[in-house]
Every structure is written in C-alpha cells, then in structure tokens.
Amino acid sequence: MPICKLCGGPAAYFIEHSKMMLCRECFIKYYERKVYNTVMKHGMLRGAGRVAIAVSGGKDSTALLTAMSKLAREKFPGIEVMAIHINLGIEGYSEKCQEIVERVCENLGVELVIHDLFSAEGYRIPDLRSTPLRRRICGACGTVKRYLMNRLAYELGADRLATGHNLDDVVELLFELYLRGSVEDLVRVKPISRSDNPKLVTKIKPLIELTERENLYYALAHEMPILDSSCPLVEGSRMLRRKRLIDLIEREITGFKHMLYKSHVKRILPRLEKSVAEPNLVECERCGMPSLASRCSYCKLISMLAARSAESSP
Ligand code: SF4
Ligand code: ZN
C-alpha cells in the first residue's frame, strides 16, 4: 500500500508535480497552506471585510468556497465570506448547478445569493444563440458572468470577488496569449486585480497555484457534492486541446506549469505593467458601470439581444 510521504500513514492522493503521495489529512493541510501562502504573498485579503466567492457548482469554485470559509474562520475572523451563484437558465444543466451550490453552502454554513438570469434580467444564456454571438456563445456567457458577478459583489457590499481560476486555466491562457503576442491581455493575467474604482470590485484568484486535480481532491476530501455533467453549450475544443498538450509537456518537463506561471508573474508581468498603460474607464451610458467605451460590453450584448427579439416579434 502506498504510504504518505509526510506521516507514513496510508496515502490517498498523488501530487504529480512534486511526485508525492499524501494521506487525506496531510493533503488537506498541504492544500490549505498553499491557499494561505498565495493569499498572504499577494496581500489578497489586506484590508478586506466582505469577500464574495463566485460559485458555479464545479469542483474549482466548490474547493475555493470550502478553503476560503475555513481560512476566514481560522485565520481572519474579521472577514465575512459569502457566495454568489448565477443561474444561467441552461435547461438540464443550470438546475443541477444550483442544487449543488445550495448543498455546498448549506454544508459550510455560508450565506448564498442566487441571481436567476431569467427572472432578474429577462433572458437565458441559450437565448444568445439568436444573436450574431451564437458562434462564440462561451465568450458571450463569460461577458455576462464577469459583468454580473462584479455588479452583484458591488451591490452586496463586497470588497473582494474571489474566483476559482486554477493553474491549468491560467497556464492555458498564458500559452495562447504568448503565442499570439497579446501584450494588453497578458498584463491582465495576475493573481490579484486591484481596483480603486468603487464600482469595480478587486478580483482575487486564491487557487492560481493549485491544479485542477488538486481542487478535485480537496472537494472530494471534504465529501462535497460534485457536478457530474458538463454544459451542453460547451465549445472550448481548442482550449481542451491546448490543455491536453500542456499536460503532455508537463509529463516530459515536471513542474512546467508552475515554472511558466511563476516566470510570468515574477519576471515578465512587472515589466509589462510598466510599459502597458492602465485603461481609461468611463461610466457606461446605459448601466452606469465602469466601461472602456461609452457603452459597456454587457450592455452592447443586451442591446443585440433586444434587437433580435424585436425583429422576431410579430
Ligand atoms: Fe457558459 Fe460556455 Fe461555460 Fe456553458 S460552457 S456555462 S455556455 S461558458
Ligand atoms: Zn453597461
């Protein structure tokens, strides 16, 4: 039987990049220490009072909520943690996501705010298929989630918005952006995006140094319910192909993902930040939220949707 490298007990989890077997208890301690170190290294909770966690029902955000609620209880008792979930109205999928999020929040005793897209905003994600955005529905869905999560966190008085982005997500994105040479986008890939604009909540990624697999292990170690289906609208085959390619590189060069991420954050990002100017934000003429143009990308998307429904109504 494999034994835990730290305590010699029966091992349950294999940490690939450090080639280490750990038992459940040692894995939980290892994982939570990594989250704590990431939070402290980047001052993610410095001066924070209310932290909103974006939860989808997937393994990453479930692991994030579990770890952050524990961290707040044990190390930052002055900080309040709450969860926000957006029900996207995707038939046969969103109901399951919401049910899992409700169970996880109940298990953890965390306040949950559910924003139902259809009852609150009057449309569902599949409705976007009627617009020119149908070919890039995941991109449009991402715009909706990013905009609403920020607006909800702001309206709920949160001063941090934490998301479950993991190392695999970030390395895949870096890989693509470096290939394309998208300097303006690369500068935004970072563990914390601070904001002094009151309507733009500071974003943090406490799981940025943890892999998808480690997040899955952590959620399973806490016997949290895990979503067993994927979104029927999923595109992302290129993204999945890139992730598979990066996994192959990692098998040949152990620690590749951590190296790429760390080189970006420590060596390249500070230089990019000096050379790329901060974007000039104005208020969106429709919703009043911060925007790069007179109308924000969310409002442009909503206008497109409204135009399509006007065209199709008798
Ligand atoms: Fe949205 Fe695409 Fe994710 Fe489905 S797979 S929830 S459409 S981003
Ligand atoms: Zn707007």
PDB file of C-alpha atoms in Angstrom, residues 198-305:
ATOM      1  CA  PRO A 198     -15.737  51.753  -6.071  1.00  0.00           C
ATOM      2  CA  LYS A 199     -17.892  50.071  -8.757  1.00  0.00           C
ATOM      3  CA  LEU A 200     -15.119  47.692  -9.781  1.00  0.00           C
ATOM      4  CA  VAL A 201     -14.538  45.154  -7.020  1.00  0.00           C
ATOM      5  CA  THR A 202     -10.947  43.924  -6.505  1.00  0.00           C
ATOM      6  CA  LYS A 203     -10.658  40.418  -8.023  1.00  0.00           C
ATOM      7  CA  ILE A 204      -8.584  37.673  -6.419  1.00  0.00           C
ATOM      8  CA  LYS A 205      -7.604  34.171  -7.575  1.00  0.00           C
ATOM      9  CA  PRO A 206      -6.546  32.263  -4.432  1.00  0.00           C
ATOM     10  CA  LEU A 207      -6.278  28.892  -6.292  1.00  0.00           C
ATOM     11  CA  ILE A 208      -3.976  30.194  -9.025  1.00  0.00           C
ATOM     12  CA  GLU A 209      -1.093  27.952  -7.896  1.00  0.00           C
ATOM     13  CA  LEU A 210      -3.234  24.807  -7.480  1.00  0.00           C
ATOM     14  CA  THR A 211      -4.055  22.370 -10.271  1.00  0.00           C
ATOM     15  CA  GLU A 212      -7.497  21.178 -11.371  1.00  0.00           C
ATOM     16  CA  ARG A 213      -6.697  17.782  -9.924  1.00  0.00           C
ATOM     17  CA  GLU A 214      -5.711  19.224  -6.528  1.00  0.00           C
ATOM     18  CA  ASN A 215      -9.018  21.131  -6.413  1.00  0.00           C
ATOM     19  CA  LEU A 216     -10.939  17.968  -7.223  1.00  0.00           C
ATOM     20  CA  TYR A 217      -9.068  16.043  -4.491  1.00  0.00           C
ATOM     21  CA  TYR A 218      -9.777  18.799  -1.967  1.00  0.00           C
ATOM     22  CA  ALA A 219     -13.510  18.896  -2.745  1.00  0.00           C
ATOM     23  CA  LEU A 220     -13.646  15.076  -2.569  1.00  0.00           C
ATOM     24  CA  ALA A 221     -11.656  15.018   0.692  1.00  0.00           C
ATOM     25  CA  HIS A 222     -14.454  17.158   2.185  1.00  0.00           C
ATOM     26  CA  GLU A 223     -17.135  14.921   0.673  1.00  0.00           C
ATOM     27  CA  MET A 224     -18.603  17.858  -1.184  1.00  0.00           C
ATOM     28  CA  PRO A 225     -21.132  17.134  -3.959  1.00  0.00           C
ATOM     29  CA  ILE A 226     -19.525  17.443  -7.398  1.00  0.00           C
ATOM     30  CA  LEU A 227     -21.257  18.240 -10.668  1.00  0.00           C
ATOM     31  CA  ASP A 228     -21.218  15.105 -12.838  1.00  0.00           C
ATOM     32  CA  SER A 229     -22.259  16.665 -16.159  1.00  0.00           C
ATOM     33  CA  SER A 230     -20.906  19.399 -18.384  1.00  0.00           C
ATOM     34  CA  CYS A 231     -22.649  22.333 -20.005  1.00  0.00           C
ATOM     35  CA  PRO A 232     -24.434  21.257 -23.214  1.00  0.00           C
ATOM     36  CA  LEU A 233     -23.372  24.517 -24.910  1.00  0.00           C
ATOM     37  CA  VAL A 234     -19.662  23.934 -24.266  1.00  0.00           C
ATOM     38  CA  GLU A 235     -17.358  24.983 -27.108  1.00  0.00           C
ATOM     39  CA  GLY A 236     -13.771  25.053 -25.986  1.00  0.00           C
ATOM     40  CA  SER A 237     -12.422  22.124 -28.031  1.00  0.00           C
ATOM     41  CA  ARG A 238      -9.355  24.227 -28.877  1.00  0.00           C
ATOM     42  CA  MET A 239      -8.992  25.139 -25.237  1.00  0.00           C
ATOM     43  CA  LEU A 240      -9.238  21.456 -24.222  1.00  0.00           C
ATOM     44  CA  ARG A 241      -6.708  20.514 -26.916  1.00  0.00           C
ATOM     45  CA  ARG A 242      -4.287  23.118 -25.563  1.00  0.00           C
ATOM     46  CA  LYS A 243      -4.777  21.804 -22.015  1.00  0.00           C
ATOM     47  CA  ARG A 244      -4.012  18.267 -23.203  1.00  0.00           C
ATOM     48  CA  LEU A 245      -0.881  19.498 -24.965  1.00  0.00           C
ATOM     49  CA  ILE A 246       0.263  21.316 -21.809  1.00  0.00           C
ATOM     50  CA  ASP A 247      -0.319  18.107 -19.809  1.00  0.00           C
ATOM     51  CA  LEU A 248       1.958  16.279 -22.259  1.00  0.00           C
ATOM     52  CA  ILE A 249       4.680  18.909 -21.788  1.00  0.00           C
ATOM     53  CA  GLU A 250       4.264  18.638 -18.012  1.00  0.00           C
ATOM     54  CA  ARG A 251       4.825  14.878 -18.250  1.00  0.00           C
ATOM     55  CA  GLU A 252       8.150  15.493 -20.019  1.00  0.00           C
ATOM     56  CA  ILE A 253       9.182  18.571 -18.018  1.00  0.00           C
ATOM     57  CA  THR A 254       7.929  18.147 -14.463  1.00  0.00           C
ATOM     58  CA  GLY A 255       6.939  21.489 -12.964  1.00  0.00           C
ATOM     59  CA  PHE A 256       6.450  23.146 -16.394  1.00  0.00           C
ATOM     60  CA  LYS A 257       3.070  24.699 -15.452  1.00  0.00           C
ATOM     61  CA  HIS A 258       4.409  26.171 -12.204  1.00  0.00           C
ATOM     62  CA  MET A 259       7.545  27.448 -13.993  1.00  0.00           C
ATOM     63  CA  LEU A 260       5.588  29.186 -16.760  1.00  0.00           C
ATOM     64  CA  TYR A 261       3.190  30.793 -14.280  1.00  0.00           C
ATOM     65  CA  LYS A 262       5.969  31.912 -11.922  1.00  0.00           C
ATOM     66  CA  SER A 263       8.140  33.348 -14.725  1.00  0.00           C
ATOM     67  CA  HIS A 264       5.127  35.303 -15.954  1.00  0.00           C
ATOM     68  CA  VAL A 265       4.188  36.716 -12.539  1.00  0.00           C
ATOM     69  CA  LYS A 266       7.680  37.353 -11.166  1.00  0.00           C
ATOM     70  CA  ARG A 267       9.759  38.294 -14.211  1.00  0.00           C
ATOM     71  CA  ILE A 268       7.558  39.368 -17.083  1.00  0.00           C
ATOM     72  CA  LEU A 269       4.462  40.922 -15.519  1.00  0.00           C
ATOM     73  CA  PRO A 270       6.341  43.691 -13.589  1.00  0.00           C
ATOM     74  CA  ARG A 271       7.957  44.807 -16.887  1.00  0.00           C
ATOM     75  CA  LEU A 272       4.711  44.605 -18.840  1.00  0.00           C
ATOM     76  CA  GLU A 273       2.927  46.654 -16.188  1.00  0.00           C
ATOM     77  CA  LYS A 274       5.476  49.447 -16.680  1.00  0.00           C
ATOM     78  CA  SER A 275       5.021  49.538 -20.436  1.00  0.00           C
ATOM     79  CA  VAL A 276       1.262  48.979 -20.869  1.00  0.00           C
ATOM     80  CA  ALA A 277      -0.870  51.962 -19.838  1.00  0.00           C
ATOM     81  CA  GLU A 278      -3.827  51.423 -17.485  1.00  0.00           C
ATOM     82  CA  PRO A 279      -7.091  51.561 -19.466  1.00  0.00           C
ATOM     83  CA  ASN A 280      -9.154  54.726 -19.170  1.00  0.00           C
ATOM     84  CA  LEU A 281     -12.524  53.860 -17.684  1.00  0.00           C
ATOM     85  CA  VAL A 282     -15.715  55.867 -18.206  1.00  0.00           C
ATOM     86  CA  GLU A 283     -19.275  55.232 -16.983  1.00  0.00           C
ATOM     87  CA  CYS A 284     -21.453  53.150 -19.303  1.00  0.00           C
ATOM     88  CA  GLU A 285     -24.247  55.389 -20.679  1.00  0.00           C
ATOM     89  CA  ARG A 286     -26.815  52.579 -20.184  1.00  0.00           C
ATOM     90  CA  CYS A 287     -25.947  50.957 -16.834  1.00  0.00           C
ATOM     91  CA  GLY A 288     -23.523  53.386 -15.189  1.00  0.00           C
ATOM     92  CA  MET A 289     -20.928  50.699 -14.504  1.00  0.00           C
ATOM     93  CA  PRO A 290     -17.227  51.193 -15.414  1.00  0.00           C
ATOM     94  CA  SER A 291     -16.576  50.699 -19.101  1.00  0.00           C
ATOM     95  CA  LEU A 292     -13.831  51.068 -21.725  1.00  0.00           C
ATOM     96  CA  ALA A 293     -16.280  52.644 -24.202  1.00  0.00           C
ATOM     97  CA  SER A 294     -19.437  54.766 -23.944  1.00  0.00           C
ATOM     98  CA  ARG A 295     -21.420  51.514 -23.743  1.00  0.00           C
ATOM     99  CA  CYS A 296     -20.014  48.509 -21.827  1.00  0.00           C
ATOM    100  CA  SER A 297     -19.683  45.091 -23.476  1.00  0.00           C
ATOM    101  CA  TYR A 298     -22.540  43.703 -21.387  1.00  0.00           C
ATOM    102  CA  CYS A 299     -24.920  46.463 -22.462  1.00  0.00           C
ATOM    103  CA  LYS A 300     -23.864  46.009 -26.100  1.00  0.00           C
ATOM    104  CA  LEU A 301     -24.742  42.336 -25.780  1.00  0.00           C
ATOM    105  CA  ILE A 302     -28.114  43.131 -24.178  1.00  0.00           C
ATOM    106  CA  SER A 303     -28.907  45.651 -26.938  1.00  0.00           C
ATOM    107  CA  MET A 304     -28.116  42.972 -29.534  1.00  0.00           C
ATOM    108  CA  LEU A 305     -30.462  40.559 -27.781  1.00  0.00           C
TER     109      LEU A 305
END
